[in-house]
Structure formats: structure tokens, C-alpha cells
Coordinates of C-alpha atoms and ligand atoms in Angstrom, one line a residue:
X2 CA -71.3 -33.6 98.8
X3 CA -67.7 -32.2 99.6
X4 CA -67.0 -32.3 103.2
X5 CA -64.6 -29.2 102.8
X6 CA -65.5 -26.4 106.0
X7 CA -65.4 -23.1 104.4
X8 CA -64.1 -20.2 106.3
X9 CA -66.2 -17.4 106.6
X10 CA -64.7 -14.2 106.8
X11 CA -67.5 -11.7 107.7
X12 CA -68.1 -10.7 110.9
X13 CA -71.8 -11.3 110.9
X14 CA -71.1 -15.0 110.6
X15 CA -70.5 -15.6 114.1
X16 CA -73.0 -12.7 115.1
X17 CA -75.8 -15.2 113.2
X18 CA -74.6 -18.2 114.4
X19 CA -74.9 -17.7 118.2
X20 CA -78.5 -15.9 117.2
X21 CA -79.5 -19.1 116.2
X22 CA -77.5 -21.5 118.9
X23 CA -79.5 -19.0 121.5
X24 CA -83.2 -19.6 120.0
X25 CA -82.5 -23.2 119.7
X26 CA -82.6 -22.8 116.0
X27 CA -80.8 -23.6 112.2
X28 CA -79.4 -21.2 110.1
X29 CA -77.3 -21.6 106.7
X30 CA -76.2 -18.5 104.4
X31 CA -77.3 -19.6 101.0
X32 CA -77.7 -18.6 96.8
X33 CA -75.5 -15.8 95.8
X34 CA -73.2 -15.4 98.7
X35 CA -72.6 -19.4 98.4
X36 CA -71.9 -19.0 94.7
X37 CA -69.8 -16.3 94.4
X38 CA -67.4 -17.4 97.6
X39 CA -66.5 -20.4 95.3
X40 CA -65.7 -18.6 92.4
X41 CA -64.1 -16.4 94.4
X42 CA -66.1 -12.9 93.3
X43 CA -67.3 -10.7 95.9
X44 CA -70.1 -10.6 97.1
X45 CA -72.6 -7.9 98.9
X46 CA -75.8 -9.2 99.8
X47 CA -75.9 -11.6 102.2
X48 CA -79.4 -14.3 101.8
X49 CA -80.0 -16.0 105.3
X50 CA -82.0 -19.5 106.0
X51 CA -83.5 -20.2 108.8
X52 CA -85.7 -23.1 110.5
X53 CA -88.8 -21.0 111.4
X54 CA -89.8 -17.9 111.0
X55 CA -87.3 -15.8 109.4
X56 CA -88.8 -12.5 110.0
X57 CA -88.6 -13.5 114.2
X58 CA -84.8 -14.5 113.5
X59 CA -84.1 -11.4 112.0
X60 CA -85.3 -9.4 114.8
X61 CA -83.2 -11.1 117.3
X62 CA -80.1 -10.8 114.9
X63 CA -81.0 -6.7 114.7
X64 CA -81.2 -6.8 118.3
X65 CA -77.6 -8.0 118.4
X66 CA -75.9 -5.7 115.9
X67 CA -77.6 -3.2 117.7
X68 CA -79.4 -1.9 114.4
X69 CA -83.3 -2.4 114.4
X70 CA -84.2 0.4 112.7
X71 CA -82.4 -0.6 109.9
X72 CA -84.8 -3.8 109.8
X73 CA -87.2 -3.9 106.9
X74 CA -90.1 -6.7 107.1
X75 CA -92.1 -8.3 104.3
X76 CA -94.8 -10.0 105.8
X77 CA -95.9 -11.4 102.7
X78 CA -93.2 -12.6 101.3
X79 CA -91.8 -13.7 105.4
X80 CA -88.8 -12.0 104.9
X81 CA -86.7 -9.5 106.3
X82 CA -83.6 -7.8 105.6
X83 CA -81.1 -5.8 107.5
X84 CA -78.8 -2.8 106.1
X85 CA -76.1 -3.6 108.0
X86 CA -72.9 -1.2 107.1
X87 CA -73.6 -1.4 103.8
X88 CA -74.3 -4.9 103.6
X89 CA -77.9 -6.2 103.1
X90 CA -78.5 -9.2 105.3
X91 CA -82.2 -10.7 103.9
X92 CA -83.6 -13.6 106.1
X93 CA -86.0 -16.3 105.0
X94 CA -88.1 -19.0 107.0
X95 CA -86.7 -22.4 105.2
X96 CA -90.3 -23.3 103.1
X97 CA -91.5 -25.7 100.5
X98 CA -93.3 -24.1 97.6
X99 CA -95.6 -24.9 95.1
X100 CA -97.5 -22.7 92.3
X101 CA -101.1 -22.2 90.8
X102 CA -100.9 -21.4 86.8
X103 CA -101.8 -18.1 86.8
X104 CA -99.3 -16.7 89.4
X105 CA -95.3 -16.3 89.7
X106 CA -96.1 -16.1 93.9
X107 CA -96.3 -19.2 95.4
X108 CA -98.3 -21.5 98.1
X109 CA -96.1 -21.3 101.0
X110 CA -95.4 -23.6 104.0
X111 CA -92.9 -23.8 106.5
X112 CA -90.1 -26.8 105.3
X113 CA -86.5 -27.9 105.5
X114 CA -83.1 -26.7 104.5
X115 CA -83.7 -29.4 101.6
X116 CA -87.1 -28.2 101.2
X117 CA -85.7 -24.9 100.4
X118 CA -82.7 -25.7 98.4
X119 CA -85.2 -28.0 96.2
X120 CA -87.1 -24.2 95.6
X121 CA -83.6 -22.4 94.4
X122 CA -83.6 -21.6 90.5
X123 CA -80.8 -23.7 89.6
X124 CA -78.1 -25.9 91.2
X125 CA -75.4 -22.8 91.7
X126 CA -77.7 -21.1 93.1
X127 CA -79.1 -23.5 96.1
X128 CA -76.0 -23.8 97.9
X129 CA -75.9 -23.3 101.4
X130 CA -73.4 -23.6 104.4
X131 CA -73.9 -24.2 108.1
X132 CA -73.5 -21.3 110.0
X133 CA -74.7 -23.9 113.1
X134 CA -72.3 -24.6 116.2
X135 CA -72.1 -28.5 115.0
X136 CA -70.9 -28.3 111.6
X137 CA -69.8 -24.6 110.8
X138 CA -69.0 -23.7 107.4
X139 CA -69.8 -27.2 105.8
X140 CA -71.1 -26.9 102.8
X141 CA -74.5 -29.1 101.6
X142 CA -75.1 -29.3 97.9
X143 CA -77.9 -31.5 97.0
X144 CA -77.9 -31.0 93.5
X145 CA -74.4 -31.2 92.1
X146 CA -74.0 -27.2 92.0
X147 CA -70.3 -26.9 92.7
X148 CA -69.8 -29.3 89.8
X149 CA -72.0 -27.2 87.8
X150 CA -69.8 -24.4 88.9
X151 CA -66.7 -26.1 87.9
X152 CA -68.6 -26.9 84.7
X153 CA -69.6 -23.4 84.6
X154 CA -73.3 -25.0 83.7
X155 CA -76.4 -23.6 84.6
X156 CA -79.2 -25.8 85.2
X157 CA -82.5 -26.3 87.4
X158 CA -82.5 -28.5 90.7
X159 CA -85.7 -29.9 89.7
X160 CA -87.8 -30.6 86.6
X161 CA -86.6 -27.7 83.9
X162 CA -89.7 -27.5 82.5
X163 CA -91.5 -27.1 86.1
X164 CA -89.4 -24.8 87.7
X165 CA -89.6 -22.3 84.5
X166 CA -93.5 -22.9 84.2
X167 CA -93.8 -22.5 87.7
X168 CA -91.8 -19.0 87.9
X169 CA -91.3 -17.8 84.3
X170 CA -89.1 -15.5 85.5
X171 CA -86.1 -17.9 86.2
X172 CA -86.1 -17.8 82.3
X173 CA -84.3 -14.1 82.3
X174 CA -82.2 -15.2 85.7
X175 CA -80.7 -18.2 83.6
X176 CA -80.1 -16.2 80.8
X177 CA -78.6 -13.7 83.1
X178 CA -76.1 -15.5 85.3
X179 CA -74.8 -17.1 82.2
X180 CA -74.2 -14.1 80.6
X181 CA -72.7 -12.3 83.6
X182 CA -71.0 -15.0 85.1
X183 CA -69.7 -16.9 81.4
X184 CA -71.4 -20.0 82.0
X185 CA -73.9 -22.2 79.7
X186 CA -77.3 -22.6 80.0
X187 CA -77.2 -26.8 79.8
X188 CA -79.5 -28.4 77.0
X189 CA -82.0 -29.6 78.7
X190 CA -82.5 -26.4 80.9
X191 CA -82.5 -24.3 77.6
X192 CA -84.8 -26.5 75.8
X193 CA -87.3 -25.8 78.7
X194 CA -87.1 -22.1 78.2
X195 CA -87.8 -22.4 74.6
X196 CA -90.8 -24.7 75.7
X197 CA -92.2 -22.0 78.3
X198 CA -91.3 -19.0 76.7
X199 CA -94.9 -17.7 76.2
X200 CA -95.4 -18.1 80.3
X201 CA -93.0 -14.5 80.4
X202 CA -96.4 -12.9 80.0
X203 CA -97.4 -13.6 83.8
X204 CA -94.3 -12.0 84.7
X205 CA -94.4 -8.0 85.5
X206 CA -92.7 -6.0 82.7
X207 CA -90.8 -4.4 86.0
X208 CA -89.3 -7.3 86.5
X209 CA -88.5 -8.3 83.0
X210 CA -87.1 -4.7 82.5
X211 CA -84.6 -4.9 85.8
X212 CA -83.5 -8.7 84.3
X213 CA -82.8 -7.5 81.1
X214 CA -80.8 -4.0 82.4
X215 CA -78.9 -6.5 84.3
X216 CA -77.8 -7.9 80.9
X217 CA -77.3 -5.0 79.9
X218 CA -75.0 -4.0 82.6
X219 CA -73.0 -7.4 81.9
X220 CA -69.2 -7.2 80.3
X221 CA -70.3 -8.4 76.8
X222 CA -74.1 -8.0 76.8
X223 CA -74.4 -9.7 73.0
X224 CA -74.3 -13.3 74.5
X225 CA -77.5 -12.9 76.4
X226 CA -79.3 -11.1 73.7
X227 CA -78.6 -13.7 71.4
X228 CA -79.9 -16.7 74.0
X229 CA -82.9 -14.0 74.2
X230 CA -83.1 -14.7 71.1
X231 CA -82.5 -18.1 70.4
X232 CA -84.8 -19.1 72.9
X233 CA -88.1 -17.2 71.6
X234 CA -87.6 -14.5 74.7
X235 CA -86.6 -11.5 72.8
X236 CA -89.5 -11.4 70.1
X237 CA -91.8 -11.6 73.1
X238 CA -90.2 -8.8 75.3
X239 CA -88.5 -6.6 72.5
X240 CA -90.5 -7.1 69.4
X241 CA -88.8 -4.4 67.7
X242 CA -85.2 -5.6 68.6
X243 CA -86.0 -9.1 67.0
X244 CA -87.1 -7.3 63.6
X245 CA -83.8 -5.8 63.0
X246 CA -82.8 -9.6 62.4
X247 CA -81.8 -11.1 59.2
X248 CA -80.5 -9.7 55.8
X249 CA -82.8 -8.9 52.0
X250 CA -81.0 -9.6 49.1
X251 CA -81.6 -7.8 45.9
X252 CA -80.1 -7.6 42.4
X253 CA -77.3 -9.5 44.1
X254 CA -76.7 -6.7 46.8
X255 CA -77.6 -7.6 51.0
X256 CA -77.3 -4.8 53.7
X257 CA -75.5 -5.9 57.0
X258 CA -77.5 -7.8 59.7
X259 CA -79.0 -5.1 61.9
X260 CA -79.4 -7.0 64.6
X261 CA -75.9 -8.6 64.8
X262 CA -74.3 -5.1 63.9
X263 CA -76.9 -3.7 67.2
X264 CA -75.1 -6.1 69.5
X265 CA -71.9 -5.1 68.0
X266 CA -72.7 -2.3 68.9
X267 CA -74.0 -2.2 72.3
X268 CA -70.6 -4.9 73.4
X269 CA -68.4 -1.9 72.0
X270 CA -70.3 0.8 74.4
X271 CA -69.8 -2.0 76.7
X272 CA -66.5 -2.0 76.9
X273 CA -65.9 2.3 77.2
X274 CA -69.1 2.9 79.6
X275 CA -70.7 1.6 81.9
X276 CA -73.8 3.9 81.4
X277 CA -76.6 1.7 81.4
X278 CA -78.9 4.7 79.8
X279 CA -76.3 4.7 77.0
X280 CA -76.0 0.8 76.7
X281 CA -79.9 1.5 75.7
X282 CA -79.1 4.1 73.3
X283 CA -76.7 1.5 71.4
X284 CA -79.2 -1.0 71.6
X285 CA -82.1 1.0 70.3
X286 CA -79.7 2.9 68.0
X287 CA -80.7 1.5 64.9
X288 CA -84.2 0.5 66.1
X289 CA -86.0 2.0 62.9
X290 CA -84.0 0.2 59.9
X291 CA -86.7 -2.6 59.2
X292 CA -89.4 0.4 58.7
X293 CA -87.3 2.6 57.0
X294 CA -85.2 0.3 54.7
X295 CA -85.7 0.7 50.9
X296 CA -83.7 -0.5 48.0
X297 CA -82.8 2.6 45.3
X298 CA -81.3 2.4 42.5
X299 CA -78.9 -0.5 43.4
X300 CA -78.3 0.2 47.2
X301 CA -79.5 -0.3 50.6
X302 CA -81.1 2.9 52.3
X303 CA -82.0 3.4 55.4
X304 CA -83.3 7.3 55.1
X305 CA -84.2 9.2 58.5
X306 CA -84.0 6.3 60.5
X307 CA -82.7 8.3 63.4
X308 CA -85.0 10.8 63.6
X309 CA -88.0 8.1 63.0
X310 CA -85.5 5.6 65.5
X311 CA -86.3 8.7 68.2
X312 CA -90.0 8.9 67.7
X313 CA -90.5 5.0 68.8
X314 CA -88.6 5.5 72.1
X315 CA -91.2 6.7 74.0
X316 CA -93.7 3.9 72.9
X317 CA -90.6 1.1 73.1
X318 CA -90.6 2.5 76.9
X319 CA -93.9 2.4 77.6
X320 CA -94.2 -0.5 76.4
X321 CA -91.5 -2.0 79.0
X322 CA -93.1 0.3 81.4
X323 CA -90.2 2.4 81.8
X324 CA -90.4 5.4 83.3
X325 CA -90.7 8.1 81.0
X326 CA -88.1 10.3 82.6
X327 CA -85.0 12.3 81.2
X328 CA -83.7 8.9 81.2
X329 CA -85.7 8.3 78.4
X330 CA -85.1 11.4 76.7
X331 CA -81.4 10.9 76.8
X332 CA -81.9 7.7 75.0
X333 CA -84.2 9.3 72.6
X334 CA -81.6 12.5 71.8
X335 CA -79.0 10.1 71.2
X336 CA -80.3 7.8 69.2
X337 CA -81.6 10.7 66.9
X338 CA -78.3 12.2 66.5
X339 CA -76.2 9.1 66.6
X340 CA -75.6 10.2 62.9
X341 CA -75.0 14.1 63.5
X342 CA -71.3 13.4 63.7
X343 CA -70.8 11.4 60.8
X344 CA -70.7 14.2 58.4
X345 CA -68.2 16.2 60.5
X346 CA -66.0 13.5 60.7
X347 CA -65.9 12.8 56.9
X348 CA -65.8 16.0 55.7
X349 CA -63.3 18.9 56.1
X350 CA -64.0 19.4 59.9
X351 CA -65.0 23.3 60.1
X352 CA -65.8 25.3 63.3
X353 CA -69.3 26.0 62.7
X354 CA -70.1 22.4 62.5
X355 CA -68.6 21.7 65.3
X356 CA -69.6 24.0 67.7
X357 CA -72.9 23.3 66.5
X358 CA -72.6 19.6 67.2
X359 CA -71.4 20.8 70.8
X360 CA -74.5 23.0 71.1
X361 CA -76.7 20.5 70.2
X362 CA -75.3 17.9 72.2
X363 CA -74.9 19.7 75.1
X364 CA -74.1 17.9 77.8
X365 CA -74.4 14.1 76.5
X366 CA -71.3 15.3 74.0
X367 CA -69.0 13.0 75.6
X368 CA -71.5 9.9 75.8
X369 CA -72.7 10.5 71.9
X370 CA -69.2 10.8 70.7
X371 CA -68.4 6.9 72.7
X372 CA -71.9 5.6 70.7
X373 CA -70.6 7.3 67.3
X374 CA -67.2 5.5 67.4
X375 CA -69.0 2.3 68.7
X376 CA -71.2 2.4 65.7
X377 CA -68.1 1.7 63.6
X378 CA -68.3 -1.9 63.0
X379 CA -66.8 -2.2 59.3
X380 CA -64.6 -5.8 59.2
X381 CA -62.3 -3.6 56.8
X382 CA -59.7 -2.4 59.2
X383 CA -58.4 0.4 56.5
X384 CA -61.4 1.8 56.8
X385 CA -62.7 1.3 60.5
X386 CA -59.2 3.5 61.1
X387 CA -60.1 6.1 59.1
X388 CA -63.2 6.5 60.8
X389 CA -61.9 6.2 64.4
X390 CA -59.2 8.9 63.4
X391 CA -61.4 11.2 62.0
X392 CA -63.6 11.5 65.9
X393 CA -60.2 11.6 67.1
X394 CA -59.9 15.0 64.9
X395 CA -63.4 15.7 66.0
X396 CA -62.6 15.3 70.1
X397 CA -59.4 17.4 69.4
X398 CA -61.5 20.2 67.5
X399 CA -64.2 20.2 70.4
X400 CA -61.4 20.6 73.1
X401 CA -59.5 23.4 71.1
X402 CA -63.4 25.1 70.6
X403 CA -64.2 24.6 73.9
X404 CA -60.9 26.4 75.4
X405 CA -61.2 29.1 72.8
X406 CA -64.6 30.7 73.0
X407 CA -67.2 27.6 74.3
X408 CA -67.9 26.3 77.1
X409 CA -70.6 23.0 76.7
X410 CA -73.2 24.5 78.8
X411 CA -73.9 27.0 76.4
X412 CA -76.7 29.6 75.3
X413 CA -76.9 32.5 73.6
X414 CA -76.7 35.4 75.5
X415 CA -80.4 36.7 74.1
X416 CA -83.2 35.1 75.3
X417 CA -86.9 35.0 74.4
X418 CA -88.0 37.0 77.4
X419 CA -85.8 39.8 76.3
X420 CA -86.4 39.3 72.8
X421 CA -90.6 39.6 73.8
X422 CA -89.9 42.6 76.6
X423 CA -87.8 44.7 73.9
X424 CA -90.4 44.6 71.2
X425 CA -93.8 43.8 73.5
X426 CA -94.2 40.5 71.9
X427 CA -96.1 37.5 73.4
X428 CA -94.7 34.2 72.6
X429 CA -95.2 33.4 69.0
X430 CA -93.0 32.2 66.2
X431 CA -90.7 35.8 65.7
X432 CA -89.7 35.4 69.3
X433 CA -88.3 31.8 68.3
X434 CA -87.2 33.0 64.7
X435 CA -84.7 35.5 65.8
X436 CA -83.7 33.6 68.7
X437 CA -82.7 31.3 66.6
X438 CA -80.9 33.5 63.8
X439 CA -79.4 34.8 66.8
X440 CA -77.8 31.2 68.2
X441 CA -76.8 30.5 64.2
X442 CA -75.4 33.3 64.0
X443 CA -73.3 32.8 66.7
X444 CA -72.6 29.3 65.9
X445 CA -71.8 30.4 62.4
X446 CA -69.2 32.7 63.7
X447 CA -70.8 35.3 61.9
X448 CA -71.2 37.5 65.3
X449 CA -68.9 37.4 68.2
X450 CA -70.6 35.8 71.4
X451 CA -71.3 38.1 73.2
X452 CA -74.2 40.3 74.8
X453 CA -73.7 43.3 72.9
X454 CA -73.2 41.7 69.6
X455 CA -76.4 39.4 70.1
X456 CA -78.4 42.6 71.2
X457 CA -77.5 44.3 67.7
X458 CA -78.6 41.8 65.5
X459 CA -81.6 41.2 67.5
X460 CA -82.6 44.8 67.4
X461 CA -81.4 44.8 63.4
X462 CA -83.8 41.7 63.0
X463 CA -86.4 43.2 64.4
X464 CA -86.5 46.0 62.4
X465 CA -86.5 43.8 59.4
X466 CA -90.1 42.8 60.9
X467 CA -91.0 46.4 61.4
X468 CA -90.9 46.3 64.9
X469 CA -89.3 49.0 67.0
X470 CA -87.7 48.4 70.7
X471 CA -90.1 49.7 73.3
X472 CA -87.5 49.8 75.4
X473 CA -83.7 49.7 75.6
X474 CA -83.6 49.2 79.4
X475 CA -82.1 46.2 78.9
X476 CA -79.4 47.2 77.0
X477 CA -75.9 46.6 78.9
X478 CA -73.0 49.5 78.0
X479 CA -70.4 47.4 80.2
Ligands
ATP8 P1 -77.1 -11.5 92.6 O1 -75.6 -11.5 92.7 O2 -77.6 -11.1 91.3 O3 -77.7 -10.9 93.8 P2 -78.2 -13.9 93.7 O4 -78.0 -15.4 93.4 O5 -77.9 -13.5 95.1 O6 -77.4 -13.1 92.6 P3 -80.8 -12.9 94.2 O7 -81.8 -12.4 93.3 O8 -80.2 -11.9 95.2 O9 -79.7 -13.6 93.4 O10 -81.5 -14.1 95.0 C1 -80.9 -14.8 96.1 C2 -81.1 -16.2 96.0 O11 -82.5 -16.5 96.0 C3 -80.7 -16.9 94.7 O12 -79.3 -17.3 94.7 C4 -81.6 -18.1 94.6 O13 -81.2 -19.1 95.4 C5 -82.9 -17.5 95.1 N1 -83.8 -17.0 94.1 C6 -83.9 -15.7 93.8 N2 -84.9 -15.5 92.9 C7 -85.4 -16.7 92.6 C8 -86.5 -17.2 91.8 N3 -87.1 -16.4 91.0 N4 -86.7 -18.6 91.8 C9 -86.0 -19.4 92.6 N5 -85.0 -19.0 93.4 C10 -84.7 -17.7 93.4
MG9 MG1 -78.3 -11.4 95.9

């Protein structure tokens, strides 16, 4: 144990302290806060200690900030945080805890500060320091975590293979803080996760899906895929990710590793975005390469496997029990046209294809254009640079369109209702046929975009149908 005082800089600190000096009571700021003031990274949330009932403690503390409607209380879990000026302060009766198989929630009863510490998910995480008149700002570390920290080692207080059997979910934490925070997940620790990996299914998929965006969200995302995957996590929680694994070879001829080319992938988003939503597009990008993979006449294929990629999102979401949202959607658009820009960035880059890219796209232009370049993995630099040149033509050509005659929110300036109110159609397919002759057209350059140009060639194609305007009302002279 170091007998080092730390200083404590918020204000709430002396706020808590003289709460707890009041009610005759101990209180310690511990976990994350703890952890993060050693390594010197800031920290938000504040998690609070107490001997007693933390939910009590937190009261009085609201009372004294002079913000209890900002006090939320979870009686089951006897806790309670505080939004105070942005800052969450969560409070917690000090408690010994012990499990039943079939449940991550635990048999609580009230304990002490060791008690608690001894219930922490691993040693960095179950410091805590005094906030008490006596011996403010001492540190206690039962377990050796600021070594650990040093170290940059995660491991478990306690018996590895009990704490992860106990709460399975400690499994995705581990994997998590070492990923975010660039530690390693110590031998013995790991071993245990690869033991208990099966005990994920007790966990909600909730939970397993806001552990694994947290990945997601890290700097370099690949490292704690590939522990998921070393430790037997990921086949469990992502089946589909796990298949993309490994590499055929035939007639002397492999494909690349889809799954190490996905992460590739995903860290190269990483580092232009910080759009979770798009981090999932990277990593489902290629999702349907195992199913669609054939071998023809002496090569790899991997035919359609965007369009086919986009059909599984929905059920690789439900699955997780994601929301099925326009969050999903967005991940499903992109990874079916993450190879719509491909050909306009080999080929002789012509107008038409390009605003019809920008069309398409819409508003996720910007965002499919970072998960195109990031899709370039080649090791031959020659060629990687001829690739990433090439968008760069292709960004150039969208900004000169988009200054010239488009703008990205785009439609045509005929819609179906008029299309169905000039002729006295009900929806059916002619409405959506010349509509869409209408937007080629446009796209094409064959027509100029405008009103009175669409409303021509809508009236010319509808006389190719036999049908005659009932009405020309709609027709604008200005
Ligand atoms: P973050 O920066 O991600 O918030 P944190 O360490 O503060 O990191 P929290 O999830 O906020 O993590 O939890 C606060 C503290 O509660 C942790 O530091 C740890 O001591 C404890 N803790 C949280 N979840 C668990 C768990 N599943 N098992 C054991 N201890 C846990
Ligand atoms: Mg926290």
C-alpha cells in the first residue's frame, strides 16, 4: 500500500467529505475515477462508497449541493446518483456479494470498504481513496492495482475463474479496458475467460451490445476483436463475424483473410470517424463473403456480397437486439454500396456516375466515401496510392458537381403525386416507371434539372403509354 495523499481537485470532494464527517459516517471515491486520476486521463463520472446506506448518503449530499431533484434512486440495486453540473455522482452502500448460477445480480449485504473492494472486477478497478477527515486522499489498494497499472495488467482481485463465473459480464469489461486503455489481459485472468466463455449467455444481449460499442468506440478497435476472438467470445456473440476467419486455398491460389482485412478495416474508419454507426458498417462490411465466396476459373469471387451483406443486417441486429432504427438502415445502405464507388474511381470518372453516386448516397456521401477509402487495405503501396488518388478525383468531381448544378439533398423536381394527379393514376408501377426515367434522365444529363424540363418528358412519357394529362393545372409558366 503507498502512503502517498492524493490531492483532489473537484469541489464535491470536500462537499462529500463533511456529508459524511456530519452523519458520523465513511466515504471513499472509488473504480474509474481512482484509475483514471493515476494515469492521469480525465475522468467524468464520479463512483462514491459509503458505510451504510448509500441511497441515505446521497440524499444528504443532494441536500447540500442544493440539487435533489437531480437525484435518481435505484432501490434495487441501493444506489443513487446525482447529475451534478454535468458530472454524475453514483453512491453505493459498501456490501459483500455473492452469486447463485443462474444470475449476473447478486445476494447482497451490507460490508466493509474491503468487502467492497474484494467485489471490484479487477485490481485497477477497486481502488479507492479516503475522502474521511482522518486520512484524506490516502489511497488503499488491497490488491496490488497501482502496480497493475504501472504494469498496464489487467487482472481479477479474486479467483479469475470465480469472479468471471460469477458475473460473466466482467469478460467484455476486461476485454474492454484493455483495449481502450492499452493494457493486457494477464494469463491467468484470460485463461479464465476462455474457461467461462459459454456463461456470456446469462448476460443480456443489451449489455453485451453497449460492451462491445464501447470497443468499438476505442482508438484501434482490432485488439479487442481479436482477444474476442481468441478467447471463444466472438463466435458466441457474433457468429457471423467469426466465419469471415481464415483463408481456402485452391489450385495454389488463397483469397485474403476476411476477417483480418474486416478489422483492417474498421481501425482505418477508426482513425477518420468517430461514428460509431459507421465503425458498424466497416465491421459488417464484408459480412457475406463466407456465403458468397466461390472459386471460378482460377480466382476468388465473392459475387453480390454487398447487396446479400445488406439483407443480413437486419437479422445480425436483431439478433444483438438492436434497435431496428435508421441506425440500422444506415449500416445496411452502406454496407450495400460500400462497392458503388469502386467502379467510378477505376474508370474514366464521368458526370452521370457521379451524380448518380451523390443521389444515391444522399446524405451518408461523406461517411461512404471514408468506408470506401478504408476498404483499401492492399500491402502493395503502388497500388493502395492509386486507389486513394483516384477518391481523391472522385471527392473533387462531387464538390465541382455539387457547386455546378447539385446540391446533396436532391430530388427530381416531378413527383409521383403529380405524375398520378396529371394522368388520374393510382399508385402502380407507371407512376414509379416514369418517375424514374425522369430522375435518370436527369442524372444522365440528358434533360436539364429543372421543373419545366421534367414536366415535358413526363407528359412525352406518358403519351408513349397512351395516356393523356387530365389536367395541366399544375403546369408552372415561371
Ligand atoms: P468507465 O470509465 O468506463 O466509466 P469505470 O471503471 O468507471 O469505467 P463503471 O462501469 O462506471 O466503470 O463502473 C464503476 C466501477 O464499478 C468500476 O470501476 C468497478 O470498480 C465497478 N464495477 C462496474 N461494473 C462491475 C462489474 N460488472 N463487476 C464488478 N465491478 C464492477
Ligand atoms: Mg464510470
Amino acid at each position: 500500500m503507498t502512503e502517498k495523499k492524493f490531492k483532489l481537485e473537484h469541489p464535491v470532494f470536500r462537499i462529500i467529505s463533511l456529508t459524511a464527517k456530519e452523519s458520523g459516517t465513511k466515504v471513499y471515491v472509488i473504480g474509474g475515477y481512482v484509475r483514471d486520476l493515476l494515469l492521469k486521463k480525465e475522468c467524468k463520472d464520479l463512483d462514491f462508497v459509503v458505510r451504510g446506506s448509500g441511497i441515505d448518503f446521497a440524499r444528504k449530499v443532494a441536500k447540500k449541493l442544493k440539487c435533489d431533484k437531480e437525484i435518481a434512486v435505484y432501490k434495487n440495486f441501493g444506489t443513487a446518483m446525482i447529475h451534478y453540473k454535468g458530472v454524475e455522482l453514483e453512491f453505493v452502500g459498501a456490501r459483500k456479494e455473492s452469486y447463485n448460477r443462474n444470475s449476473r445480480k447478486p445476494i447482497v449485504e451490507e460490508g466493509t470498504l474491503e468487502d467492497d473492494q474484494k467485489r471490484r472486477d479487477f485490481t485497477i478497478n477497486a481502488l479507492a481513496i479516503s475522502l474521511n477527515e482522518e486520512d484524506y486522499g490516502q489511497l488503499t489498494d488491497p490488491f496490488g492495482g497501482v502496480e497493475d497499472l504501472e504494469n498496464k495488467i489487467i487482472k481479477t482481485p479474486l479467483n479469475p475463474d470465480e469472479t468471471f463465473s460469477d458475473d460473466p459480464l466482467r469478460m467484455l469489461r476486461a476485454i474492454r479496458f484493455a483495449c481502450r486503455l492499452g493494457f493486457r489481459i494477464q494469463e491467468e485472468t484470460f485463461e479464465a475467460i476462455k474457461k467461462n466463455k459459454d456463461r456470456i449467455e446469462i448476460v443480456s444481449k443489451e449489455r453485451i451490445v453497449d460492451e462491445i460499442s464501447k470497443i468499438m468506440l476505442t482508438e484501434k478497435p482490432s485488439k479487442g476483436f481479436l482477444m474476442l476472438d481468441k478467447c471463444g467470445l466472438l463466435e458466441k456473440i457474433i457468429p457471423e463475424l467469426s466465419k469471415l476467419k481464415g483463408v481456402e486455398i485452391r489450385e495454389g491460389k488463397g483469397h485474403k483473410d476476411n476477417f483480418l482485412h474486416t478489422l483492417q478495416v474498421l481501425d482505418n474508419v477508426a482513425i477518420s470517424s468517430q461514428n460509431l454507426w459507421l465503425r458498424f458498417a466497416a465491421l459488417f462490411h464484408d459480412i457475406a463473403k463466407p456465403l458468397t465466396k466461390k472459386f471460378i476459373g482460377g480466382t476468388w469471387t465473392f459475387h453480390n456480397h454487398e447487396f446479400i451483406g445488406a439483407k443480413m443486417i437486419p437479422q445480425i441486429f436483431k439478433n444483438l437486439k438492436m434497435p431496428l432504427n435508421e441506425k440500422m438502415k444506415y449500416v445496411k445502405k452502406l454496407v450495400g454500396m460500400h462497392h458503388r464507388a469502386i467502379p467510378i474511381s477505376n474508370d474514366e470518372i464521368t458526370d452521370s456516375a457521379v451524380r448518380r453516386l451523390m443521389y444515391d448516397a444522399g446524405e451518408d456521401l461523406d461517411d461512404l466515401l471514408i468506408l470506401c477509402e478504408a476498404d483499401i487495405t492492399s500491402k502493395i503501396e503502388e497500388k493502395k496510392q492509386k486507389f486513394l488518388n483516384n477518391y481523391q478525383i472522385v471527392r473533387k468531381k462531387i464538390k465541382e458537381l455539387e457547386q455546378k448544378d447539385f446540391v446533396r439533398t436532391w430530388q427530381p423536381p416531378v413527383d409521383g403525386n403529380l405524375i398520378m394527379e396529371t394522368f388520374n393514376l393510382k399508385p402502380c408501377r407507371i407512376v414509379g416507371e416514369i418517375k424514374d426515367t425522369i430522375k435518370d434522365s436527369i442524372l444522365d444529363g440528358k434533360i436539364e434539372n429543372t421543373y419545366e424540363a421534367a414536366y415535358k418528358l413526363m407528359i412525352e412519357l406518358g403519351e408513349k403509354r397512351n395516356l393523356k394529362p387530365v389536367s395541366t393545372q399544375n403546369e408552372k409558366t415561371s
